[in-house]
Short mmCIF file of C-alpha atoms and ligand atoms in Angstrom, two decimals:
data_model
loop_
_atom_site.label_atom_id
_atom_site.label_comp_id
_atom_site.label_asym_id
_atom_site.label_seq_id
_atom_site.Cartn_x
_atom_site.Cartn_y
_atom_site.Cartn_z
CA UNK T 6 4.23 -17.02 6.67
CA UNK T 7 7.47 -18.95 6.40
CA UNK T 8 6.64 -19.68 2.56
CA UNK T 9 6.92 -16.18 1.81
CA UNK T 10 10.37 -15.63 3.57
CA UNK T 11 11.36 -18.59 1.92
CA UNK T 12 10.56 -18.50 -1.67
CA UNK T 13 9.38 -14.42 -1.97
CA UNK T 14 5.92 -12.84 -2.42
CA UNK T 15 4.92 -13.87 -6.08
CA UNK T 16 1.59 -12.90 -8.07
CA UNK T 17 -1.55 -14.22 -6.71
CA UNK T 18 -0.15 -12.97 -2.54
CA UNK T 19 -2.15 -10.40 -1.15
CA UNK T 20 -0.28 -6.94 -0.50
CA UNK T 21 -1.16 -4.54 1.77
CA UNK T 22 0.01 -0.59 0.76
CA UNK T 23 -0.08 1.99 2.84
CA UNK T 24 -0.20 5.24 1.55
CA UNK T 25 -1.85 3.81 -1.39
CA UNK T 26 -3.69 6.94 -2.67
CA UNK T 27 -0.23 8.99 -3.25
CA UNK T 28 1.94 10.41 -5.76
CA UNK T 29 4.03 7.21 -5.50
CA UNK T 30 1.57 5.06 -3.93
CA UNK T 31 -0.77 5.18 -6.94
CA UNK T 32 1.48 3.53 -8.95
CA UNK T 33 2.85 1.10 -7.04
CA UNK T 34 -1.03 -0.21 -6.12
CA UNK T 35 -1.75 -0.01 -10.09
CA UNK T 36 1.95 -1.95 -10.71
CA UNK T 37 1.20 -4.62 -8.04
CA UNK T 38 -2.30 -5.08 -9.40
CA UNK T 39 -0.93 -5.19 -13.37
CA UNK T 40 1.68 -7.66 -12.17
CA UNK T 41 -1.18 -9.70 -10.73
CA UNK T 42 -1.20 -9.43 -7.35
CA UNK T 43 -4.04 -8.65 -4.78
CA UNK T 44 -3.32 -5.29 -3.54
CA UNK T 45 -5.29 -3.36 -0.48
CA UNK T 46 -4.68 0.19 -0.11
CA UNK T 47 -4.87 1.85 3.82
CA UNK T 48 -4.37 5.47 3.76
CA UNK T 49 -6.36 8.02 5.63
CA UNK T 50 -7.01 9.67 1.79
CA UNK T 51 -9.23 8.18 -0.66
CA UNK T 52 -7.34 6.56 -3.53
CA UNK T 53 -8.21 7.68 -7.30
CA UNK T 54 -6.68 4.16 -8.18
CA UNK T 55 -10.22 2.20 -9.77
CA UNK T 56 -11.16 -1.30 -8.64
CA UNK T 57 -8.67 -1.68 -5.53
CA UNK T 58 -9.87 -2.56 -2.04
CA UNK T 59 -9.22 0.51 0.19
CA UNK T 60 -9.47 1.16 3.73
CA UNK T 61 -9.91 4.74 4.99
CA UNK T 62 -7.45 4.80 8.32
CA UNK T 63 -5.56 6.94 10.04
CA UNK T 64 -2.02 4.51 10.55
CA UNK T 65 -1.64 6.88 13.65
CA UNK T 66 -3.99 5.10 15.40
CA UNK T 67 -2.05 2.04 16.48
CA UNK T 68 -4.81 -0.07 17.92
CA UNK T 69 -7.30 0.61 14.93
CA UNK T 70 -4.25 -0.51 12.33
CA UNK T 71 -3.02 -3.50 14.54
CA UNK T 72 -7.07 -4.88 14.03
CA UNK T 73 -6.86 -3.73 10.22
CA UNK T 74 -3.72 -5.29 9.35
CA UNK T 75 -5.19 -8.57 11.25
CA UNK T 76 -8.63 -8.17 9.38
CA UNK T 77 -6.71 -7.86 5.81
CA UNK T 78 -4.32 -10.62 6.77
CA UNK T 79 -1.94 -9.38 3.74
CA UNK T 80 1.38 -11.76 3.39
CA UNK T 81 3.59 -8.06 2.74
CA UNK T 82 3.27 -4.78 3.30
CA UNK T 83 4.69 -1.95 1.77
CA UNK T 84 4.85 0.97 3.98
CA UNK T 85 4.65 4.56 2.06
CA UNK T 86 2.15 6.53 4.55
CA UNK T 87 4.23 9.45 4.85
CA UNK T 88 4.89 13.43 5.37
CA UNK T 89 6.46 13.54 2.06
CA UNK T 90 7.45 16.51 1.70
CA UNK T 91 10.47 18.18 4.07
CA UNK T 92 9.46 21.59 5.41
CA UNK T 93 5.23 20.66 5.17
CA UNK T 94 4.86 21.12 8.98
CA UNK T 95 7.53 21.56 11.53
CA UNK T 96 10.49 19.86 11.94
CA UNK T 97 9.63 18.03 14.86
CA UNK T 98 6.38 17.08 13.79
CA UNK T 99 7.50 16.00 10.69
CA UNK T 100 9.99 13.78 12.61
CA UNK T 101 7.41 12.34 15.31
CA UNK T 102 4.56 11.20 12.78
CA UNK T 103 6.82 9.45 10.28
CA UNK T 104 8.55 7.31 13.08
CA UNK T 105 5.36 6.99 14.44
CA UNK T 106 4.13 5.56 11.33
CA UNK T 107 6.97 3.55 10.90
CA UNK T 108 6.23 2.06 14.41
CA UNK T 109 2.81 1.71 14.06
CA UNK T 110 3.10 -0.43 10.67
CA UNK T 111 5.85 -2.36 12.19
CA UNK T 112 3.77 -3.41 15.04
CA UNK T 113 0.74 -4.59 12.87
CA UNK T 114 2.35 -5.81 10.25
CA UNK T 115 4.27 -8.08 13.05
CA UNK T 116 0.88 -8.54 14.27
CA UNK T 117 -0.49 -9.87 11.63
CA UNK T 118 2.26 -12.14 10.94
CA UNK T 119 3.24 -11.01 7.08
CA UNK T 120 6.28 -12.49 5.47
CA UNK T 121 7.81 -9.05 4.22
CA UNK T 122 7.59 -5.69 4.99
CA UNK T 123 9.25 -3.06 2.57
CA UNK T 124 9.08 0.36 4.05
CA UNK T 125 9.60 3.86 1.97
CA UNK T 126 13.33 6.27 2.97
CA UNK T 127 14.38 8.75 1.07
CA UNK T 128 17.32 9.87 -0.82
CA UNK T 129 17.55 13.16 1.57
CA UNK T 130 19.42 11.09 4.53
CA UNK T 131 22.73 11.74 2.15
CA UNK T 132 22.49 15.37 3.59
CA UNK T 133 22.79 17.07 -0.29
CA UNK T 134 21.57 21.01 0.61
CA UNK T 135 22.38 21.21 3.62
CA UNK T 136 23.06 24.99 4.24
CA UNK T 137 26.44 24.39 5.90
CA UNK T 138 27.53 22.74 2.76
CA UNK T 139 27.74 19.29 2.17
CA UNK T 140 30.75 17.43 0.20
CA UNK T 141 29.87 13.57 -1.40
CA UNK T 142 32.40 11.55 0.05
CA UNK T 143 32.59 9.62 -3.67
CA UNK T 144 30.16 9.99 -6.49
CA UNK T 145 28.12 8.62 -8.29
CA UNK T 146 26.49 7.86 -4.70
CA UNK T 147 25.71 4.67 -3.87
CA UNK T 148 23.81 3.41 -0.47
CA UNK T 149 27.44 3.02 1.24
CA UNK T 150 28.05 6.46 1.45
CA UNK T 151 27.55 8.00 4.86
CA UNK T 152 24.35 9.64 6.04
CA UNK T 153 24.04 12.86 7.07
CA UNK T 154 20.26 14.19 7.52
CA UNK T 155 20.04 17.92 8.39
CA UNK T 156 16.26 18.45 8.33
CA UNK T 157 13.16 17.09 10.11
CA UNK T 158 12.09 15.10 7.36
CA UNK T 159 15.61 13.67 6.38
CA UNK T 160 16.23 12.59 10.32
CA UNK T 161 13.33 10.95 10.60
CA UNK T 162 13.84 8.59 7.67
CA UNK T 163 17.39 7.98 9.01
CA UNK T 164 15.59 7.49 12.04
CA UNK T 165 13.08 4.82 10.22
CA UNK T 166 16.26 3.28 8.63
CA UNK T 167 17.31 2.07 11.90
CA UNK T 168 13.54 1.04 13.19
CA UNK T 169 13.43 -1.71 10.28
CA UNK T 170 17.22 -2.67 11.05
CA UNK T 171 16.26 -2.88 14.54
CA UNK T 172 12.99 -4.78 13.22
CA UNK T 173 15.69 -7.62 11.30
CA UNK T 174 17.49 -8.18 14.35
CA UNK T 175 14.10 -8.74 16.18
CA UNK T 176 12.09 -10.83 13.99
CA UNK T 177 14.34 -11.31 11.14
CA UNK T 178 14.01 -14.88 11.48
CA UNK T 179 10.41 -14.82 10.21
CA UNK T 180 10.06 -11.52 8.17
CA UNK T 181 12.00 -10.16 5.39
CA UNK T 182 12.35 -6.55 5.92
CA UNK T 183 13.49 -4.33 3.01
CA UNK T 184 14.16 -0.29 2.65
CA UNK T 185 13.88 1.54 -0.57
CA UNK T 186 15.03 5.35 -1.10
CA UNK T 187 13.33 6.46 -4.23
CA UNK T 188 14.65 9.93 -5.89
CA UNK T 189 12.52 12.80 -7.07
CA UNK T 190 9.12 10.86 -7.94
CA UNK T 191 7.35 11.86 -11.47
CA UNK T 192 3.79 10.95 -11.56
CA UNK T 193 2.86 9.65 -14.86
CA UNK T 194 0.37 13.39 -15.22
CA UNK T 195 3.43 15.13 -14.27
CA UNK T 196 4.82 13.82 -17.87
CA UNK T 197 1.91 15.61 -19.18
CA UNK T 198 2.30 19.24 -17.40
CA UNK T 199 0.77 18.47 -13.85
CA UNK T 200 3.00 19.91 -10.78
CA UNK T 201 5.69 17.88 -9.39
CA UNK T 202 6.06 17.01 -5.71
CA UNK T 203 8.05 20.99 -5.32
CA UNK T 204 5.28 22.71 -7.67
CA UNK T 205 7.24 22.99 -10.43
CA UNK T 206 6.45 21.31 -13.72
CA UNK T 207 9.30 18.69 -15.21
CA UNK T 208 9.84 21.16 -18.17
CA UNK T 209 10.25 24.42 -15.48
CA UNK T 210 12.63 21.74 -13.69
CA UNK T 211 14.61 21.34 -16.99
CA UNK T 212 14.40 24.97 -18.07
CA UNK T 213 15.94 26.19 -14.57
CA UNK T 214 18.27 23.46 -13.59
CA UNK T 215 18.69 25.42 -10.09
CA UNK T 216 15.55 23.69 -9.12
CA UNK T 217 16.31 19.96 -9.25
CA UNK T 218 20.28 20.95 -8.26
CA UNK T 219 18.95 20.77 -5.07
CA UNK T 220 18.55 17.29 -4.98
CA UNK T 221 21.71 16.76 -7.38
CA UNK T 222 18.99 16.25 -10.16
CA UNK T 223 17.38 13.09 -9.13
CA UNK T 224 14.45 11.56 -10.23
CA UNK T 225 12.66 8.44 -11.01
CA UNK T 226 9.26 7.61 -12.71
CA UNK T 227 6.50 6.35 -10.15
CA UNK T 228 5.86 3.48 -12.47
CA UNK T 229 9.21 2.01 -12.45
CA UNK T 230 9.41 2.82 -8.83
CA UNK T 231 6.19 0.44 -8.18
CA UNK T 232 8.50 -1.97 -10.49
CA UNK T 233 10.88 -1.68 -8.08
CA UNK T 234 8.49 -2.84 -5.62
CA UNK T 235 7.54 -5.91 -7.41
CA UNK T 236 11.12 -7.13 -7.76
CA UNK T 237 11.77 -6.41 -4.24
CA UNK T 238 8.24 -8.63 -3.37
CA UNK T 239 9.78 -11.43 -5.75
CA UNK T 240 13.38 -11.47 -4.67
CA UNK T 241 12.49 -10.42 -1.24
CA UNK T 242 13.96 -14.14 0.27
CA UNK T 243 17.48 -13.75 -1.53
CA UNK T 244 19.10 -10.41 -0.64
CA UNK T 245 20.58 -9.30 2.56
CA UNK T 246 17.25 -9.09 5.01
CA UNK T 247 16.97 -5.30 5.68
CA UNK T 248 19.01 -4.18 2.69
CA UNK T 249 18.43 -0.57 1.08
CA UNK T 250 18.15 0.66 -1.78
CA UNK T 251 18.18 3.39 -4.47
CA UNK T 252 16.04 3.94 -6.64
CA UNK T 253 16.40 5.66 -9.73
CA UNK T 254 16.61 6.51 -13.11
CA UNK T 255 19.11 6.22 -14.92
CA UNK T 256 19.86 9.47 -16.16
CA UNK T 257 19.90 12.74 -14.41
CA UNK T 258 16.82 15.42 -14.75
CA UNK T 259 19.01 17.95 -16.24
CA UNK T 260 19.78 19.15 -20.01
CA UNK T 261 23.56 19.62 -20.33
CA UNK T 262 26.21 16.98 -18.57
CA UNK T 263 25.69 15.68 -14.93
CA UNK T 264 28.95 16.63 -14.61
CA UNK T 265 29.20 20.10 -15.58
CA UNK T 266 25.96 20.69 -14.11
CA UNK T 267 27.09 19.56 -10.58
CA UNK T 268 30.59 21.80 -11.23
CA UNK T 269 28.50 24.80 -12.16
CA UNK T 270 25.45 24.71 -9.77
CA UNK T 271 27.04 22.58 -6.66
CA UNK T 272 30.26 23.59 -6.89
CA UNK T 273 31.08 21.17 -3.03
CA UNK T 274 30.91 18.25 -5.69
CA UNK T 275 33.16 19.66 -8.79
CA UNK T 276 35.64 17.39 -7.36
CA UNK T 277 34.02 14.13 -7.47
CA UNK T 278 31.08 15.10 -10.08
CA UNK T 279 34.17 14.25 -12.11
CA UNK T 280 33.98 10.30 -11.85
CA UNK T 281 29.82 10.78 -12.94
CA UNK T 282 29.67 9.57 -17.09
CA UNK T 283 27.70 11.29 -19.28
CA UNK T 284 24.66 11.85 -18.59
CA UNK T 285 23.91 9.06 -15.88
CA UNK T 286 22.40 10.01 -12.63
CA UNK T 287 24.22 11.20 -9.32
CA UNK T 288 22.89 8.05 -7.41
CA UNK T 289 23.77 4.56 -9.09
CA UNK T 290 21.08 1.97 -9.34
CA UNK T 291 23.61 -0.68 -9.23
CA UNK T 292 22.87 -2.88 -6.15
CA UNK T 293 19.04 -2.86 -7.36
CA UNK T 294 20.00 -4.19 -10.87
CA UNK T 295 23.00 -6.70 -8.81
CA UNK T 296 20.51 -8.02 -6.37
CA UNK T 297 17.28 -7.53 -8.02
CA UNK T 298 17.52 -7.36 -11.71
CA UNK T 299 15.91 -4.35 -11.16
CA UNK T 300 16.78 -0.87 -13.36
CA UNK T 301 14.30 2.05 -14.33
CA UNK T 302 12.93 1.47 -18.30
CA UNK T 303 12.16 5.49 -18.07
CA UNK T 304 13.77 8.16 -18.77
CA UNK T 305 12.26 11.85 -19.24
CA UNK T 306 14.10 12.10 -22.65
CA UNK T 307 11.51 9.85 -23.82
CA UNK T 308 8.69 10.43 -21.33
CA UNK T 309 8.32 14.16 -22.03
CA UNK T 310 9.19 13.52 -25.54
CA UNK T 311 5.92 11.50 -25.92
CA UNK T 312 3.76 13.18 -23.64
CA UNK T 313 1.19 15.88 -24.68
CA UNK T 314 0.53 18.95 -22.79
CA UNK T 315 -2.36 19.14 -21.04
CA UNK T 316 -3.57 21.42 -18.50
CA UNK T 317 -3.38 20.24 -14.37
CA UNK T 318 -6.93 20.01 -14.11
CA UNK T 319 -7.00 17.55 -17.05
CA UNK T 320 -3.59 15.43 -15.28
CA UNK T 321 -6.10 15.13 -11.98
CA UNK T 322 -8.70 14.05 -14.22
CA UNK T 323 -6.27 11.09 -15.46
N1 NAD W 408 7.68 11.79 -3.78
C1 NAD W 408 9.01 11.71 -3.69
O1 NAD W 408 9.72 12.33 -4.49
C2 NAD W 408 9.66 10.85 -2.64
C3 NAD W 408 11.05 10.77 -2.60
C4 NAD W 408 11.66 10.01 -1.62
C5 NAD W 408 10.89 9.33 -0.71
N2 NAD W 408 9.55 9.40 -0.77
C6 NAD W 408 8.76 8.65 0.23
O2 NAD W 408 7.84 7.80 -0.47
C7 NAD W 408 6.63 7.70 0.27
C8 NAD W 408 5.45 8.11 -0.59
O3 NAD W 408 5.64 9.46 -1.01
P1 NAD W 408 4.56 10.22 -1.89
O4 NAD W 408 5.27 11.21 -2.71
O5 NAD W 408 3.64 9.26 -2.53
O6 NAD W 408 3.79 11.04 -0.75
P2 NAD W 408 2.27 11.55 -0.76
O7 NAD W 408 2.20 12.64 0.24
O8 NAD W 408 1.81 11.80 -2.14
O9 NAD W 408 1.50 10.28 -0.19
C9 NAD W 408 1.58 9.90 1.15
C10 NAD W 408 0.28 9.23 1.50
O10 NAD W 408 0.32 8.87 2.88
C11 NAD W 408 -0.94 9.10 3.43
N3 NAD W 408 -0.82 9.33 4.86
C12 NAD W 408 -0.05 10.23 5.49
N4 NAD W 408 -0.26 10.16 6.82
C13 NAD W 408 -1.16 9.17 7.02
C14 NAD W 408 -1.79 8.63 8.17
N5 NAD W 408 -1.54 9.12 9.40
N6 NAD W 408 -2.66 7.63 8.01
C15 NAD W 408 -2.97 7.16 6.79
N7 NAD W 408 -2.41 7.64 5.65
C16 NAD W 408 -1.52 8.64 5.77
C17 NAD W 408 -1.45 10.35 2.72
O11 NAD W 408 -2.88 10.47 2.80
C18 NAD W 408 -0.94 10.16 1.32
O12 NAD W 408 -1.90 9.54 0.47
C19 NAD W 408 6.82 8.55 1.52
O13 NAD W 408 7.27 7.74 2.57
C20 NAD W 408 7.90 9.52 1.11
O14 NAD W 408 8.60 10.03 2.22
C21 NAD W 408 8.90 10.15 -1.71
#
């Protein structure tokens, strides 16, 4: 695949996502698919995304993925197969099935000789909520700042981090290897009323800004987010081989200042919360737009603004 390391994975390559049937990984199959590419989606879950190929497969199940990734012969993969959410089982199993994962990709996808291989972090290895208290070295945060994971979930994506940078020293001479964090993802239903990933609606988020202080009121729509994954695909060949990245919006998911809001609800960043304009997000998006060209085109001042409410049972409908 030295084409693709080259010169990037462009329209017409064939893309392998795992995790495909996801909050995220729904619309990062339909934005690889819009943007023309041939997408397969392998996730033990059945994807509600129409007209994609889809393999039902536990990634767990290293030898059964190593022959599936050689079957599908994709030329990237994009690894979201996940426990998503930190706290959903215990610590320690949250931590030993996302490495897992992580390892079990890694090996097929080597396997099967692909070009690229972008693989899903999170925000969370920053360490924000930790219960000891956490203070941002600098804000807005950028992905220089130091890590500092204090939950199952959060350690094992730190722990993923340094898989795929092992991975570039291994067989960075024939595979691009990227990592993306993306913040708080909003399915486009959740617009509409459905639950977010926490089980709160966007609206309860905004009404009670103690929710999303938690995560320093991130966020970022899963349709720019698969964006993101197409200009990572495209540019793959001319950025730093491992690089991470944020992803985000631009903004922050909160009504009043970012600043103020930090001050008032996470008072261990009044100090820095200072340097954060406006109403622009805790996490800059700058090395995506440097490197990529990439920045989110959503915001939810416009998304909710034009979305109707309808009921969750219509959003699973959609
Ligand atoms: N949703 C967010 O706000 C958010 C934020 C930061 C990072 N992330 C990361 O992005 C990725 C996607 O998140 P999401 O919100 O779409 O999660 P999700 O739970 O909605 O989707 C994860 C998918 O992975 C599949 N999966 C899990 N274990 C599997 C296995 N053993 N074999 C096959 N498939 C398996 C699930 O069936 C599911 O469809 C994850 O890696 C997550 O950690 C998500």
């Amino acid at each position: 695949m030295s084409a693709t390391v080259t010169a990037g994975v462009h329209p017409g390559s064939r893309v392998l996502v795992t995790g495909g049937a996801g909050r995220l990984g729904r619309s990062v199959v339909n934005e690889l698919m819009s943007a023309g590419y041939e997408v397969v989606s392998v996730d033990r879950a059945h994807t509600a995304v129409r007209d994609v190929r889809q393999i039902d497969l536990d990634l767990l199940d290293t030898a059964a993925t190593r022959e599936a990734f050689i079957e599908i012969a994709p030329d990237a993969v994009v690894h979201l197969a996940a426990i998503a959410v930190p706290g959903a089982l215990p610590d320690a199993d949250v931590f030993q099935i996302n490495t897992q994962l992580a390892w079990s990709v890694l090996e097929a996808a080597v396997a099967a000789e692909v070009g690229a291989l972008l693989v899903a972090s999170s925000p969370t290895v920053i360490g924000y909520g930790a219960p000891g208290g956490w203070q941002p070295t600098y804000l807005p945060l950028d992905e220089d700042h130091p890590i500092a994971p204090w939950n199952g979930y959060a350690v094992s994506k730190a722990a993923v981090e340094e898989i795929v940078q092992m991975a570039v020293r291994r067989y960075g001479e024939r595979v691009r290897f990227g990592l993306f964090r993306p913040c708080y993802v909003i399915a486009p239903e959740e617009w509409h009323g459905a639950r977010t990933q926490q089980g709160h609606t966007v609206a309860e988020r905004l009404s009670d800004p103690r929710l999303s202080a938690v995560a320093l009121f991130n966020y970022v729509d899963a349709r720019d987010a698969g964006d993101f994954v197409r200009a990572w695909l495209q540019h793959c060949a001319d950025v730093p081989n491992g690089e991470v990245f944020f992803v985000t919006a631009s903004d922050a998911l909160v009504l009043e200042s970012t600043a103020s809001s930090l001050a008032r609800l996470v008072p261990s960043t009044a100090d820095a919360a200072a340097s954060v304009a406006g109403n622009s997000g805790a996490f800059s998006g700058r090395r995506a737009e440097q490197l990529l060209g990439w920045t989110a085109t959503r915001s939810w001042r416009t998304e909710l603004i034009t979305a109707s409410p309808i009921d969750d049972q219509e959003a699973s409908r959609a």
